[in-house]
Coordinates of C-alpha atoms in Angstrom, one line a residue:
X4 CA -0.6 -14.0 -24.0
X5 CA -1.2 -11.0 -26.3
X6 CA 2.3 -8.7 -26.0
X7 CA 1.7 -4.9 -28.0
X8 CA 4.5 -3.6 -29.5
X9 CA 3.4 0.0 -28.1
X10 CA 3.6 -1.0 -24.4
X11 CA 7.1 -2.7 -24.9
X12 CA 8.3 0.4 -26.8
X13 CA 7.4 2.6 -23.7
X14 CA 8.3 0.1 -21.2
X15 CA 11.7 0.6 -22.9
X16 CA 11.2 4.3 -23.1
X17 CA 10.0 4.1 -19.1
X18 CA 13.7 2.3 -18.0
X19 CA 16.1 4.6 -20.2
X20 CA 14.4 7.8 -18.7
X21 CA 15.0 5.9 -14.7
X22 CA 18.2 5.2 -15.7
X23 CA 19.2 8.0 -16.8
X24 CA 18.1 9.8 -13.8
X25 CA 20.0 7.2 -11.6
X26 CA 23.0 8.0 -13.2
X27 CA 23.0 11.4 -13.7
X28 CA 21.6 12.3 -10.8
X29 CA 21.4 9.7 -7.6
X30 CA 24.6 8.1 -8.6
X31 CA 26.7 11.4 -9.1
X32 CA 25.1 12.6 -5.8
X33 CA 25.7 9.6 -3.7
X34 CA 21.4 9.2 -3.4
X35 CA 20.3 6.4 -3.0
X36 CA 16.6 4.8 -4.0
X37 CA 13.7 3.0 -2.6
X38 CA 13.3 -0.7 -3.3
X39 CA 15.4 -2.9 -4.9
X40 CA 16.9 -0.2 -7.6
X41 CA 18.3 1.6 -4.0
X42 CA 19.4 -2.0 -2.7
X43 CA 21.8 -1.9 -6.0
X44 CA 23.1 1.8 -5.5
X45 CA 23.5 0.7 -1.9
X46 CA 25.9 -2.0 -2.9
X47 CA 27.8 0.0 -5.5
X48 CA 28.3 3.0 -3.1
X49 CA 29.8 0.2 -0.5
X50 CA 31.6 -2.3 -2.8
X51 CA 31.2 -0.8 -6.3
X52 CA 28.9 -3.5 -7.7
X53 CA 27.8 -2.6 -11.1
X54 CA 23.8 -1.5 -10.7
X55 CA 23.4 -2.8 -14.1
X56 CA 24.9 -6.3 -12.9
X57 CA 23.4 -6.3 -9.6
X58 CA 20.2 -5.3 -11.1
X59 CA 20.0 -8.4 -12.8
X60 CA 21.6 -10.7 -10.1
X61 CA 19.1 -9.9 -7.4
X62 CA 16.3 -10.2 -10.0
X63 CA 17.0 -13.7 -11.8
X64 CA 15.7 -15.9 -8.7
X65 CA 12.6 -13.8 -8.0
X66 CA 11.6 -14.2 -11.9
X67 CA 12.5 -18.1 -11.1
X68 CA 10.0 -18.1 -7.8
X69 CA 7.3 -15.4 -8.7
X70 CA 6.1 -16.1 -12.3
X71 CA 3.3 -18.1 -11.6
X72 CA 1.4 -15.1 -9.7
X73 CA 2.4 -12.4 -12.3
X74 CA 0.7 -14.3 -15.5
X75 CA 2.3 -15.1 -18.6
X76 CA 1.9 -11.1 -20.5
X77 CA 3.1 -9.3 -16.9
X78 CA 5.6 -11.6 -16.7
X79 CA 7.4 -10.9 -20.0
X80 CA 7.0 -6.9 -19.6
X81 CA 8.3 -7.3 -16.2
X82 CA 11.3 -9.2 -17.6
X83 CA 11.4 -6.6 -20.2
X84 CA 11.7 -3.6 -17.9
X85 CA 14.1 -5.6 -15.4
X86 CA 16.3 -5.9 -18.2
X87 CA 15.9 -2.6 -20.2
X88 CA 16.7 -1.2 -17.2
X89 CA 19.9 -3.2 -16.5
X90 CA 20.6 -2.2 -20.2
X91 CA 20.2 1.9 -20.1
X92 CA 22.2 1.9 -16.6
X93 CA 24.8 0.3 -18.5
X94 CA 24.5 2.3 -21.6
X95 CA 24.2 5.8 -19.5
X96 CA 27.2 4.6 -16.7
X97 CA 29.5 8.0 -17.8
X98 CA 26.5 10.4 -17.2
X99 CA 26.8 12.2 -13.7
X100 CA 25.9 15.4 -13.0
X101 CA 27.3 16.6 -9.4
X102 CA 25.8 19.2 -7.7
X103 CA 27.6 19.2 -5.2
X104 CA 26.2 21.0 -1.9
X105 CA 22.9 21.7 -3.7
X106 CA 21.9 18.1 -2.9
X107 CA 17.8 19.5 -2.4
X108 CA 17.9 20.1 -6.3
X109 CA 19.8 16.5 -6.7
X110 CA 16.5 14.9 -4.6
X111 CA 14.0 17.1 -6.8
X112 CA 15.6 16.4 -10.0
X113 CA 15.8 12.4 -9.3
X114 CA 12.6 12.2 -8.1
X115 CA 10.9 13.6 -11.0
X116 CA 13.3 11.5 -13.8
X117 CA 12.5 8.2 -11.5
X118 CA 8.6 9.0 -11.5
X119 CA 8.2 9.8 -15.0
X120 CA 10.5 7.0 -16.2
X121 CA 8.6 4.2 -13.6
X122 CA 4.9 5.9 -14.3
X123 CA 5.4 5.2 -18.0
X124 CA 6.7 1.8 -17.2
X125 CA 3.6 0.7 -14.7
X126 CA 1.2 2.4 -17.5
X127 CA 1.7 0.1 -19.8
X128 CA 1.9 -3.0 -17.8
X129 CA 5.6 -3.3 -17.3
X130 CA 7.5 -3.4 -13.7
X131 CA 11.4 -3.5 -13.1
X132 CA 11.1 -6.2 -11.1
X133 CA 12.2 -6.4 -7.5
X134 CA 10.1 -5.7 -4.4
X135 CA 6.6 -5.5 -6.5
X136 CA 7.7 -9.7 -7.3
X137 CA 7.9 -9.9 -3.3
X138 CA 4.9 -8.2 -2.9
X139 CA 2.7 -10.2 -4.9
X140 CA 4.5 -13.6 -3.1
X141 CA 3.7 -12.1 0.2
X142 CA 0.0 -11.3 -0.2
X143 CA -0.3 -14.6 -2.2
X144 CA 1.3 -16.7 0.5
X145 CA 1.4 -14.7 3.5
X146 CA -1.7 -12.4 3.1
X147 CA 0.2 -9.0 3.2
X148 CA -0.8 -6.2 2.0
X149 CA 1.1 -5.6 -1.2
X150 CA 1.6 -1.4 0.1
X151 CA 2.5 -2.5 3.7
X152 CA 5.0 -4.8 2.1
X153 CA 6.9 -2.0 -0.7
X154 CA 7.0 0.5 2.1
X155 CA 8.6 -2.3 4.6
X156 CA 11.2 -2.9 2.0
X157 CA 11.7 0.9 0.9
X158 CA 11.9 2.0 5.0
X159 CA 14.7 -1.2 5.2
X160 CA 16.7 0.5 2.3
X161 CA 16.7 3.7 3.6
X162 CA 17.8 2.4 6.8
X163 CA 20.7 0.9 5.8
X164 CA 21.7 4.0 3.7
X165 CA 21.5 5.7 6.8
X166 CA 23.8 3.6 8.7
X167 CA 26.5 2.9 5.8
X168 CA 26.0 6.4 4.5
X169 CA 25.9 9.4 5.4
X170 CA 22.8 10.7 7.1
X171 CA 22.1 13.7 5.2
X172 CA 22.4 12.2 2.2
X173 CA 19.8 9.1 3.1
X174 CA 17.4 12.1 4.2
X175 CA 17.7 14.0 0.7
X176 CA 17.2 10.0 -0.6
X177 CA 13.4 10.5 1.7
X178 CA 12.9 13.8 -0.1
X179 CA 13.7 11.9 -4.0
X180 CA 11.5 8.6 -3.1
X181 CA 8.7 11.1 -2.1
X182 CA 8.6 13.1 -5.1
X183 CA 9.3 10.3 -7.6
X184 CA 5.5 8.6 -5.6
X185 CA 3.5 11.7 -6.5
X186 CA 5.1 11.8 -9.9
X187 CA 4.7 8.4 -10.8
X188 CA 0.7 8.5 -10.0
X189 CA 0.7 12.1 -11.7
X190 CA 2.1 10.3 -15.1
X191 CA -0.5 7.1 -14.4
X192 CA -3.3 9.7 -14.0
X193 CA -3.2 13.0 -15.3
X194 CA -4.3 11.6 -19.1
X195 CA -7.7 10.2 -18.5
X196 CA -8.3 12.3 -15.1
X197 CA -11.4 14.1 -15.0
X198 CA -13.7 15.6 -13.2
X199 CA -17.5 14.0 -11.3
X200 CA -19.6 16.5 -10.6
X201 CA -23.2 15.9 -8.4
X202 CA -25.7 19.2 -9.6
X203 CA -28.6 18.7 -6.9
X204 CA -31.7 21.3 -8.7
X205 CA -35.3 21.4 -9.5
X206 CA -34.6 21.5 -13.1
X207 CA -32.0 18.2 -13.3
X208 CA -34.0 17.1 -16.1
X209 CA -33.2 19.6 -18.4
X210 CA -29.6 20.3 -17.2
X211 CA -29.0 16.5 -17.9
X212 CA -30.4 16.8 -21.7
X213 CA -27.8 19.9 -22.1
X214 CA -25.3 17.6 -21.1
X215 CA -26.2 15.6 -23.5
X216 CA -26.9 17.8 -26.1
X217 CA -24.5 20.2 -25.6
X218 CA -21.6 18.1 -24.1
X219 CA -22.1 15.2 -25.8
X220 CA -21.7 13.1 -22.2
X221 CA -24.1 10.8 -20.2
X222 CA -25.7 12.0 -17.1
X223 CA -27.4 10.0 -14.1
X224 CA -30.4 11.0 -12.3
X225 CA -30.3 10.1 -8.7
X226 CA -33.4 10.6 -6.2
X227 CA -32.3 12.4 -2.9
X228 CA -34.1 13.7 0.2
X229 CA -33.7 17.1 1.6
X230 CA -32.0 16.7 4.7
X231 CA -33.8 20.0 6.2
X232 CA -36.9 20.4 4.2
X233 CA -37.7 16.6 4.1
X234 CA -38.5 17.1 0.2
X235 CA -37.7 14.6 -2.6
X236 CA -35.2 16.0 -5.2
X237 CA -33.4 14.6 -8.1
X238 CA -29.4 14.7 -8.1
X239 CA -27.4 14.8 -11.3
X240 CA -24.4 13.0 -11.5
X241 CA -22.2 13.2 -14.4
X242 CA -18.4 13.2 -15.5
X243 CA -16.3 15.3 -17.6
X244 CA -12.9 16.1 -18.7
X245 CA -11.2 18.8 -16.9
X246 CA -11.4 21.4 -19.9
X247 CA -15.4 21.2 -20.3
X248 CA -16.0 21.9 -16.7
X249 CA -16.2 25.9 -17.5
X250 CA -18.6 24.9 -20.1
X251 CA -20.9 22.8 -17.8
X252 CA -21.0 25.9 -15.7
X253 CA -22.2 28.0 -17.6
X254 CA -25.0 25.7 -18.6
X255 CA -26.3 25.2 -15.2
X256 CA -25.9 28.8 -14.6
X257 CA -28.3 29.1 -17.7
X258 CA -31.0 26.8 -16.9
X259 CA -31.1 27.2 -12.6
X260 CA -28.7 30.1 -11.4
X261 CA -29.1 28.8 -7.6
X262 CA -28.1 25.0 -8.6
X263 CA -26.3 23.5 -5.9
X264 CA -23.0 22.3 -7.2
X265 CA -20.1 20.2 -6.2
X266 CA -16.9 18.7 -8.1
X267 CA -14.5 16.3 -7.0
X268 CA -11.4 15.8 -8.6
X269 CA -11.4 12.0 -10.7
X270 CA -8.4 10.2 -10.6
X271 CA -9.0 7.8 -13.3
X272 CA -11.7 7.2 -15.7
X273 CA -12.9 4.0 -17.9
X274 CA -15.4 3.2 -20.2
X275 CA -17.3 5.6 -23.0
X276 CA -16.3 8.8 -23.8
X277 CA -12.9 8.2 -21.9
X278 CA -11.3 4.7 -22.6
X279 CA -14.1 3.4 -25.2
X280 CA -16.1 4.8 -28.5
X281 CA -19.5 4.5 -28.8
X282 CA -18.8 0.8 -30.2
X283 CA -17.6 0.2 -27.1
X284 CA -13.8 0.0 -28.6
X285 CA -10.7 0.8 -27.3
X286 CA -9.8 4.8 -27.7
X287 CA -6.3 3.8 -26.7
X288 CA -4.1 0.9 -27.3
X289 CA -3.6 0.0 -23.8
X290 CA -6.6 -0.6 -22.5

């Protein structure tokens, strides 16, 4: 087990900023969530549980059942963001912000605070418990997809907010789950996204030693076939950061103006140049 005082510091970081939004925003609003955090506000909104308390309650006996198939370093950070969670609704309890008819902005606001605070928690290796516990028991023991079984639960939630709750409120809740998805992969993403782009031209060669020379990134030679012309040709496959793309343009324009080009948007990128040196060592901590 090898725990890094980074990841638990943004774990921690990760929960406040959820909790904060679940305060000042769902709670004050009457939105609720998707999985088990929406479960909680569910059952404050009907009895007046605590969320902090109820948080923890609900989460106890799936740490007791599913440690085995998180692994000793996932299980602690998942502990850790179960209860820094329970800890910042707590702490943040007095924060509401009502908006009240503007309940569109309420859903955009706590979607974005609930993706950036749970996209910093899964990027370093933490969860805050709940349905991603069942998950993992379900594909483990029952074989099912681990997607299949967080949307199950988060289409259950939002079910029962519709029939305890008011209706338009559990559709504003459809609006905030969506946005908080996007924004959580955005925050997962967006820092070691990139760009792959395939450069099919008679002179690949020498636009792969400017890429080298001039970018400072690797290239790979692929042979192709015309399709039409039945000829052999080399492809050029390489990937870059977003900001040198401009730069890589204008090198191919250099070299073969009618170079056949395509770029495809990378969501994530590992290894040299990216994650890794030219040791081959870590560029970040959480790798």
């Amino acid at each position: 087990m090898q725990l890094k005082l980074k990841n638990v510091a943004m774990i921690m970081l990760g929960a406040a900023i959820y909790a904060f939004g679940l305060n000042y925003f769902n709670i004050a609003n009457q939105l609720v969530e998707g999985g088990f955090t929406g479960l909680t506000l569910l059952l404050n909104y009907l009895f007046g549980f605590s969320p902090a308390v109820t948080n923890l309650v609900l989460n106890i006996p799936l740490f007791l059942i599913g440690w085995k198939v998180l692994g000793s370093t996932a299980f602690i950070y998942t502990i850790l963001g179960t209860v820094s969670l329970s800890l910042f609704l707590w702490l943040f309890k007095g924060f509401h912000l009502y908006l009240g008819e503007d309940l569109l902005l309420a859903a955009l606001y706590a979607g974005v605070t609930a993706g950036v605070g749970l996209g910093i928690v899964f990027r370093y290796g933490g969860t805050t418990g709940g349905v991603d516990i069942i998950a993992r028991l379900a594909k483990k023991y029952l074989g099912w997809s681990m997607g299949k079984t967080m949307f199950a639960f988060d289409v259950g939630v939002l079910t029962l907010s519709m029939i305890y709750l008011d209706h338009k409120l559990a559709m504003y809740t459809v609006i905030a789950v969506y946005i908080g998805a996007r924004v959580i992969d955005f925050v997962q993403e967006v820092a070691y996204a990139g760009k792959a782009v395939m450069i099919i031209s008679d002179s690949a060669p020498e636009i792969a030693q400017m890429i080298i020379q001039k970018l400072d990134r690797g290239a790979t030679l692929l042979k192709g076939k015309g399709g039409y012309t039945g000829s052999q040709k080399e492809v050029l496959y390489c990937v870059i950061s977003r900001n040198e793309l401009f730069r890589l343009k204008n090198l191919i324009r250099e070299i073969d103006p009618y170079a056949f080009v395509v770029v495809h948007d990378v969501r994530d990128v590992l290894g040299e140049g990216f994650t890794l040196d030219e040791q081959k060592k870590p560029l970040r901590d959480d790798v």
